[in-house]
Structure formats: C-alpha cells, structure tokens
C-alpha positions as CSV (number, residue, x, y, z in Angstrom):
1,M,-6.6,-21.0,-12.6
2,S,-4.8,-23.4,-10.2
3,G,-6.9,-25.2,-7.7
4,E,-4.5,-24.3,-4.9
5,H,-5.7,-20.7,-5.1
6,E,-9.4,-21.6,-5.0
7,H,-10.1,-20.0,-1.6
8,V,-7.6,-17.1,-2.0
9,Y,-8.9,-13.5,-2.0
10,A,-7.0,-10.2,-2.4
11,V,-7.9,-7.1,-0.5
12,I,-6.4,-3.9,-2.0
13,M,-6.2,-0.9,0.4
14,A,-6.8,2.2,-1.7
15,G,-7.9,4.9,0.7
16,G,-4.7,6.9,1.0
17,S,-4.6,10.6,0.1
18,G,-1.1,10.5,-1.4
19,T,-0.1,14.0,-0.1
20,R,3.6,13.4,-0.8
21,F,2.8,13.4,-4.5
22,W,1.2,16.8,-4.7
23,P,0.6,18.6,-7.0
24,V,-0.2,15.5,-9.2
25,S,-2.0,13.7,-6.4
26,R,-5.0,15.5,-5.1
27,G,-7.9,14.7,-2.7
28,E,-10.2,13.6,-5.5
29,R,-7.5,11.9,-7.5
30,P,-4.8,10.5,-5.1
31,K,-1.6,8.8,-6.0
32,Q,-3.1,5.3,-6.6
33,L,-5.5,6.7,-9.3
34,T,-2.7,8.5,-11.2
35,R,-0.4,7.4,-14.0
36,I,2.8,8.3,-12.2
37,L,4.6,5.3,-13.8
38,G,3.7,3.8,-17.2
39,E,0.3,3.8,-18.9
40,E,-1.6,2.2,-16.1
41,T,-2.6,3.9,-12.9
42,M,-1.0,2.4,-9.8
43,I,-4.2,0.7,-8.7
44,Q,-4.7,-0.8,-12.2
45,A,-1.1,-2.1,-12.1
46,T,-1.8,-3.6,-8.6
47,L,-4.8,-5.5,-9.9
48,A,-3.0,-6.6,-13.1
49,R,-0.3,-8.1,-10.9
50,L,-2.8,-10.5,-9.5
51,A,-4.1,-11.8,-12.8
52,G,-3.9,-15.5,-13.3
53,M,-3.7,-16.1,-9.6
54,I,-6.9,-14.4,-8.2
55,P,-9.9,-13.8,-10.4
56,P,-11.6,-10.3,-10.3
57,E,-14.7,-11.7,-8.4
58,R,-12.3,-12.5,-5.5
59,V,-10.7,-9.1,-5.3
60,L,-12.0,-6.5,-2.9
61,V,-10.9,-2.8,-2.9
62,I,-11.3,-0.8,0.3
63,T,-11.4,2.9,-0.5
64,T,-13.1,6.1,0.5
65,A,-16.5,7.5,-0.4
66,A,-14.8,10.5,-2.2
67,I,-13.0,8.3,-4.8
68,A,-15.1,5.2,-4.9
69,A,-16.8,6.1,-8.2
70,Q,-13.4,6.8,-9.9
71,T,-12.0,3.6,-8.5
72,R,-14.9,1.5,-9.9
73,A,-14.4,3.3,-13.3
74,Q,-10.7,2.4,-13.3
75,L,-11.4,-1.2,-12.4
76,P,-14.4,-2.2,-14.6
77,Q,-13.5,-5.9,-14.4
78,L,-14.4,-5.9,-10.7
79,P,-18.0,-6.4,-9.5
80,P,-19.1,-2.9,-8.4
81,E,-20.0,-4.1,-4.9
82,N,-16.4,-5.3,-4.5
83,V,-15.2,-1.7,-4.3
84,I,-16.2,-0.9,-0.7
85,A,-16.2,2.8,0.4
86,E,-15.4,3.6,4.0
87,P,-17.6,6.5,5.1
88,V,-14.6,8.0,7.0
89,G,-11.0,7.1,7.4
90,R,-10.3,5.0,10.5
91,D,-6.8,3.7,9.6
92,T,-5.8,0.1,8.7
93,A,-7.2,-1.9,11.7
94,A,-10.8,-1.0,10.7
95,C,-10.0,-1.7,7.1
96,V,-8.6,-5.2,7.9
97,C,-11.6,-6.0,10.2
98,L,-14.1,-4.9,7.6
99,A,-12.4,-6.8,4.7
100,A,-11.9,-9.9,6.8
101,G,-15.6,-9.9,7.7
102,V,-16.6,-9.6,4.1
103,V,-14.2,-12.4,2.9
104,E,-15.4,-14.7,5.7
105,R,-19.0,-14.1,4.6
106,M,-18.0,-14.8,1.0
107,D,-16.1,-18.0,1.8
108,S,-15.7,-19.5,5.3
109,D,-12.4,-21.0,4.1
110,G,-11.2,-17.8,2.6
111,V,-7.5,-16.7,2.9
112,M,-7.0,-13.0,2.3
113,I,-3.9,-11.3,0.9
114,L,-3.9,-7.6,2.0
115,L,-1.8,-5.3,-0.1
116,P,-1.5,-1.5,-0.7
117,A,-2.7,0.0,-4.0
118,D,0.4,2.1,-4.7
119,Q,3.5,-0.1,-4.7
120,L,5.9,-0.9,-7.6
121,I,6.6,-4.7,-7.7
122,Q,8.2,-6.9,-10.3
123,P,8.6,-9.5,-11.8
124,V,5.0,-10.8,-11.5
125,D,5.9,-14.5,-11.5
126,A,8.2,-14.1,-8.5
127,F,5.6,-11.9,-6.7
128,Q,2.8,-14.5,-7.2
129,N,5.1,-17.3,-6.1
130,C,5.9,-15.4,-2.9
131,L,2.2,-14.7,-2.3
132,A,1.4,-18.4,-2.8
133,A,4.2,-19.2,-0.2
134,G,2.5,-16.9,2.3
135,V,-0.8,-18.6,1.7
136,E,0.8,-21.9,2.3
137,V,2.3,-20.7,5.6
138,A,-0.9,-19.1,6.7
139,R,-2.8,-22.3,6.2
140,R,0.0,-24.5,7.7
141,E,0.5,-22.4,10.8
142,C,-3.1,-21.1,11.1
143,G,-1.5,-17.7,11.8
144,L,-0.6,-14.3,10.4
145,V,2.0,-13.9,7.7
146,T,3.9,-10.8,6.5
147,Y,6.4,-10.3,3.7
148,G,9.9,-8.8,4.3
149,I,12.1,-7.2,1.6
150,P,15.9,-7.8,1.9
151,P,17.2,-4.2,2.4
152,R,19.2,-2.7,-0.4
153,F,20.4,0.2,1.6
154,A,20.0,1.8,5.1
155,A,16.6,3.2,4.5
156,T,15.1,5.5,7.1
157,G,11.7,5.7,5.4
158,Y,10.6,2.1,6.0
159,G,9.6,0.1,9.0
160,Y,11.6,-3.1,9.6
161,V,10.9,-6.7,10.5
162,K,13.4,-8.5,12.7
163,Q,13.7,-12.2,11.8
164,G,13.8,-14.8,14.6
165,A,13.9,-18.6,14.3
166,A,13.8,-20.2,10.9
167,A,10.7,-22.1,10.0
168,D,10.1,-24.5,7.1
169,A,10.5,-22.9,3.7
170,A,7.6,-22.6,1.4
171,R,7.7,-22.7,-2.5
172,G,11.5,-22.0,-2.3
173,C,11.0,-18.9,-0.1
174,S,12.7,-18.5,3.2
175,V,10.3,-18.3,6.2
176,H,11.1,-17.1,9.8
177,V,9.2,-16.3,12.9
178,V,9.0,-12.5,13.4
179,E,11.0,-11.5,16.5
180,R,9.6,-7.9,16.4
181,F,8.4,-5.1,14.2
182,V,10.3,-1.8,14.4
183,E,9.3,1.6,13.4
184,K,11.2,3.8,10.9
185,P,14.7,4.2,12.3
186,D,17.2,7.1,12.2
187,Q,20.2,6.8,9.9
188,A,22.6,5.2,12.5
189,T,20.0,2.6,13.5
190,A,19.2,1.8,9.9
191,E,22.9,1.2,9.2
192,G,23.0,-1.1,12.2
193,Y,20.0,-3.0,10.9
194,L,21.7,-3.4,7.5
195,E,24.9,-4.7,9.0
196,A,23.1,-7.1,11.3
197,G,21.6,-9.0,8.4
198,C,18.5,-10.2,10.2
199,Y,16.3,-7.2,9.4
200,L,13.9,-6.9,6.5
201,W,12.0,-3.9,5.2
202,N,8.3,-4.2,6.1
203,S,6.4,-4.4,2.8
204,G,3.0,-3.7,4.3
205,I,1.7,-6.8,2.6
206,F,0.0,-9.5,4.8
207,T,-1.7,-12.9,4.4
208,W,-4.0,-14.7,6.8
209,R,-7.1,-16.8,6.9
210,A,-10.1,-14.5,7.3
211,D,-11.5,-16.4,10.3
212,V,-8.0,-16.4,12.0
213,V,-7.5,-12.7,11.8
214,L,-11.0,-12.0,12.9
215,S,-10.4,-14.3,16.0
216,E,-7.1,-12.4,16.7
217,L,-8.9,-9.1,16.4
218,A,-11.7,-10.2,18.7
219,R,-9.0,-11.2,21.2
220,H,-7.0,-7.9,21.0
221,C,-9.6,-5.4,19.8
222,P,-13.0,-6.7,20.8
223,Q,-14.6,-3.3,20.5
224,L,-13.6,-3.2,16.8
225,T,-15.0,-6.7,15.9
226,A,-18.2,-6.0,17.9
227,A,-18.7,-2.7,16.1
228,L,-18.3,-4.2,12.7
229,E,-20.2,-7.5,13.2
230,P,-23.5,-5.9,12.1
231,V,-21.7,-4.8,8.9
232,R,-20.4,-8.2,8.2
233,A,-23.8,-9.7,8.7
234,Q,-25.3,-7.3,6.1
235,W,-22.9,-8.1,3.3
236,G,-24.7,-8.9,0.1
237,T,-27.9,-7.1,1.2
238,E,-29.2,-3.6,0.4
239,R,-28.7,-2.7,4.1
240,F,-24.9,-3.1,3.9
241,D,-24.0,0.6,3.2
242,A,-26.3,1.9,6.0
243,A,-24.8,-0.6,8.4
244,L,-21.3,0.5,7.4
245,E,-22.1,4.2,7.8
246,A,-23.6,3.6,11.3
247,A,-20.7,1.5,12.5
248,Y,-17.7,3.5,11.2
249,Q,-18.4,7.0,12.7
250,P,-17.6,6.1,16.3
251,L,-14.6,3.8,15.5
252,E,-11.2,4.5,17.0
253,K,-8.5,5.5,14.4
254,I,-5.7,3.0,14.8
255,S,-3.3,1.1,12.6
256,V,-3.3,-2.7,12.3
257,D,0.4,-2.6,13.3
258,Y,-0.5,-1.1,16.7
259,A,-3.8,-2.8,17.2
260,L,-2.8,-6.3,16.2
261,M,0.6,-7.1,14.8
262,E,2.5,-5.9,17.9
263,K,0.3,-8.0,20.2
264,V,0.0,-11.4,18.4
265,E,2.3,-14.0,19.9
266,T,3.5,-15.7,16.7
267,I,3.8,-14.1,13.2
268,H,5.8,-15.5,10.3
269,V,7.6,-13.5,7.7
270,V,8.3,-14.7,4.2
271,T,11.4,-13.2,2.6
272,A,10.4,-11.7,-0.7
273,D,12.4,-12.5,-3.8
274,F,10.9,-9.8,-6.0
275,D,11.8,-6.1,-6.5
276,W,9.8,-3.8,-4.4
277,D,9.4,-0.1,-3.9
278,D,6.6,1.8,-2.2
279,V,7.4,4.8,-4.3
280,G,6.7,7.0,-1.4
281,S,8.0,10.3,-2.7
282,W,9.1,12.2,-5.8
283,D,12.7,11.3,-4.8
284,A,11.8,7.6,-4.9
285,L,10.3,8.0,-8.4
286,H,13.5,9.4,-10.0
287,A,15.2,6.0,-10.4
288,H,12.1,4.5,-12.0
289,L,12.0,7.1,-14.9
290,D,15.2,5.9,-16.5
291,P,17.5,8.8,-15.7
292,D,20.2,9.5,-18.4
293,A,23.9,9.6,-18.0
294,Q,23.7,12.9,-16.2
295,G,21.0,11.6,-13.8
296,V,18.3,13.6,-15.5
297,A,14.8,11.9,-15.5
298,S,11.8,13.5,-17.2
299,R,8.3,12.8,-18.2
300,G,6.0,15.1,-20.2
301,E,6.9,18.1,-22.2
302,S,10.1,19.6,-20.9
303,L,13.5,21.0,-21.9
304,V,16.3,20.2,-19.5
305,L,19.7,21.8,-20.2
306,D,23.0,21.5,-18.3
307,C,21.4,19.8,-15.3
308,R,22.5,16.8,-13.3
309,N,20.5,14.5,-10.9
310,T,17.3,16.3,-11.7
311,L,13.7,15.2,-12.0
312,V,11.2,17.0,-14.2
313,F,7.7,15.7,-14.3
314,N,5.1,17.6,-16.4
315,E,1.7,16.1,-16.2
316,D,-0.4,18.6,-18.2
317,G,1.1,22.0,-17.7
318,P,2.9,24.2,-20.3
319,L,6.4,23.4,-21.4
320,V,8.8,23.2,-18.5
321,A,12.4,24.4,-19.1
322,V,15.1,23.9,-16.5
323,S,18.6,25.1,-17.2
324,G,21.8,24.9,-15.2
325,M,20.3,23.4,-12.0
326,D,21.6,20.3,-10.3
327,D,19.8,18.1,-7.7
328,V,16.3,19.6,-8.1
329,I,12.8,18.3,-8.5
330,V,10.3,20.2,-10.7
331,I,6.7,19.0,-10.9
332,S,4.2,20.8,-13.1
333,T,0.4,20.4,-13.5
334,A,-2.3,22.7,-15.0
335,N,-2.7,24.6,-11.7
336,G,0.2,23.9,-9.5
337,V,4.0,23.7,-9.7
338,L,6.4,22.2,-7.1
339,V,10.1,23.0,-7.0
340,C,12.3,21.5,-4.3
341,P,15.8,20.0,-3.8
342,R,16.5,16.4,-4.4
343,G,16.4,14.6,-1.1
344,G,13.8,17.2,0.2
345,S,10.6,15.9,-1.3
346,Q,9.3,14.7,2.0
347,S,8.6,18.4,2.7
348,V,5.7,18.2,0.3
349,K,3.5,17.3,3.2
350,Q,4.4,20.6,4.8
351,V,3.3,22.4,1.5
352,V,0.0,20.6,1.6
353,G,-0.4,21.5,5.3
354,E,0.2,25.1,4.5
355,L,-2.3,25.1,1.7
356,K,-4.9,23.6,4.1
357,Q,-4.1,26.4,6.6
358,R,-4.7,29.0,3.8
359,Q,-8.0,27.2,2.9
360,R,-6.9,26.6,-0.7
361,E,-9.2,23.7,-1.2
362,D,-9.0,24.4,-5.0
363,L,-5.5,23.2,-4.9
364,L,-6.0,20.2,-2.7
C-alpha cells in the first residue's frame, strides 16, 4: 500500500432506491445490491475497484436502515461499524456531513473520496490514478475537487461541469477551475455543450479533506453541521446510533450540489481518463450486455427470435420468449414483468409510482 494514500478514505453512498431498475431493483434489494452486470453486485464491484489503494478499514458505506444488514453481508471485509445506516433519507448534503465528521474523527488529516455505489467504471488502474490526482489537488489547493467525464454524446440525463481556467496538472490528469455546475439539459442545450468542448459530464464523485468540507458546510449550512456535531462526537461509542437517530429526523432534505457545490467560491475539476457510466436505466444497460449483430442483448433464460435492438433480462422468472419485435425492453423476475420500448425506460419511475398509488407494497 503506497504511503501517499496513508490518510485517504473512501465513502460509498449506497442509500438509493434504484426505482428505474424495477422490477429487479426493489426497496429491500435496490440496484446497488443486485447483480445487474457480472457476478458481483454493483456495490461489491465499487469496493473491489478501490482495492490496493484504500484498505477496507478506511472505507465507509452510508446506506439506509432497511438495507444495512444486507449491505454488511455483501461486504464482509469491512468492519461492521463502517456500514452506517441513516435512520431516514435526507439526501446527499446530510450524507456528506455525516461521513466527513466520521472521517475527521478517525483521522484529523483524512482526505475522503465520495463516490456512488452503482456506477460502471474501468479500467481500475486509470480510475485509481485519477482518484490519486484528485487527492493531490485537494491537498494542494485545500479545496473541493470533482471529476468530470469527457462527453461521448449529447446526453440529457447527466448534469455537466463547465471548465474554467486551467490549473496545474496532477499525475498526468488535466485540472481546471470549475466555472459552474449545470443541471440536466434539454437536447439542444446538450448539443451546444458538446460542440463547445469545455463541458464535462458530472460524475458525482468528489474528493476533499474532511476538515475542509466540514468548514465549508459550517459556512454555508451551519444548521446542518450543528445538528450533526453530537453524532460526530459519539463516533466509536455505543451512543452513536442513538445520536444519529435523534439528529437525523429534523434535518432538511437537500442535495450537496444545492447546499454546497453551487456556493463554494473555488472548486477544481479533474478530467477523468477512465470509462464511466452511471447505468441509470435499462436503456443504458443494453450496451454493456454485449449485444449481437442484430443489437439483441440478453441475460438469463430467454429465446429471442427475429428481433433487433432488443434487451431481454430474465433474473429468475420462467423462460422468456420474444419474437418479431424490434426496439423493446423485456425484464422478467419471479413476480414482476416489465415491457417497454427502447428509449422509454425512464417511464419505469411512473410504473413504480402507480404501484405505490395502488398500495402494491408486495411488488415494491
């Protein structure tokens, strides 16, 4: 283990519900705990990607009470206390503040890398080099660092980072000051971003010294840091869970983007040189399942005849046969089947919403 990573910690955000991957993803087994790609679950793959850079005792997972036990079971190499269960969801600002407080208590010189549990990233060596570059910039600038992905197409499903002035490179990676963060654009705006050449996809991965981000949060969200200070103080004691329960209930639900990133004066962005996909929908999964010459991708027991550009994913349902249909998505589980057109899988959230309205908790 390199000495340069001695004070580096990883915080994996794993509290999402994964509704866009229904019917495979459910409330008690969301996307990050499923084997949508490969033999590992997405959270297992995320942890494996850090191996050799950050040891398990310096990895924290922030998740929900409903899936904490499953998460610990899937990550037995982590100390059980490093899987921290939020009593209720309060979005990413609370998650960041909680995690930074714990890291700072563990190591006053700690630098934390914050990353989602459900992204597809490769190759590992390029990813780790880029993370190390971000750690270098965070230490050098005593500031906040994000990672931007060079856009491959005019995506409307991602937020963007606009690059400003160039800063000193780190470990061969390009570094710029962030001019601004922008929300998910419409198609015309996304095409403009692609043509401009100075916009990057927002990866949702961040790096900062724990004490620095706590200081920035105290400046911009003093009510949040004040509420979670008693929790930070109880880390490592038997009173930690009770303090967490008491503090979380009244917290405002707000993302770290709105609460902090849009308010901090100077943030740096490291241009990523790895392949990245947040695999945010069934449509996005299609390309990663090795479609054949007709664009048919399948997993599980299926029979696909005379189809083009079709995804068939059978988790544990009966044989799925699809014949003479183009541009469709068919997802099958033991007690739920989804059929929708390619390009329309974002509507899965509406399906989940309707099931909630009908109080079909058995399917959620």
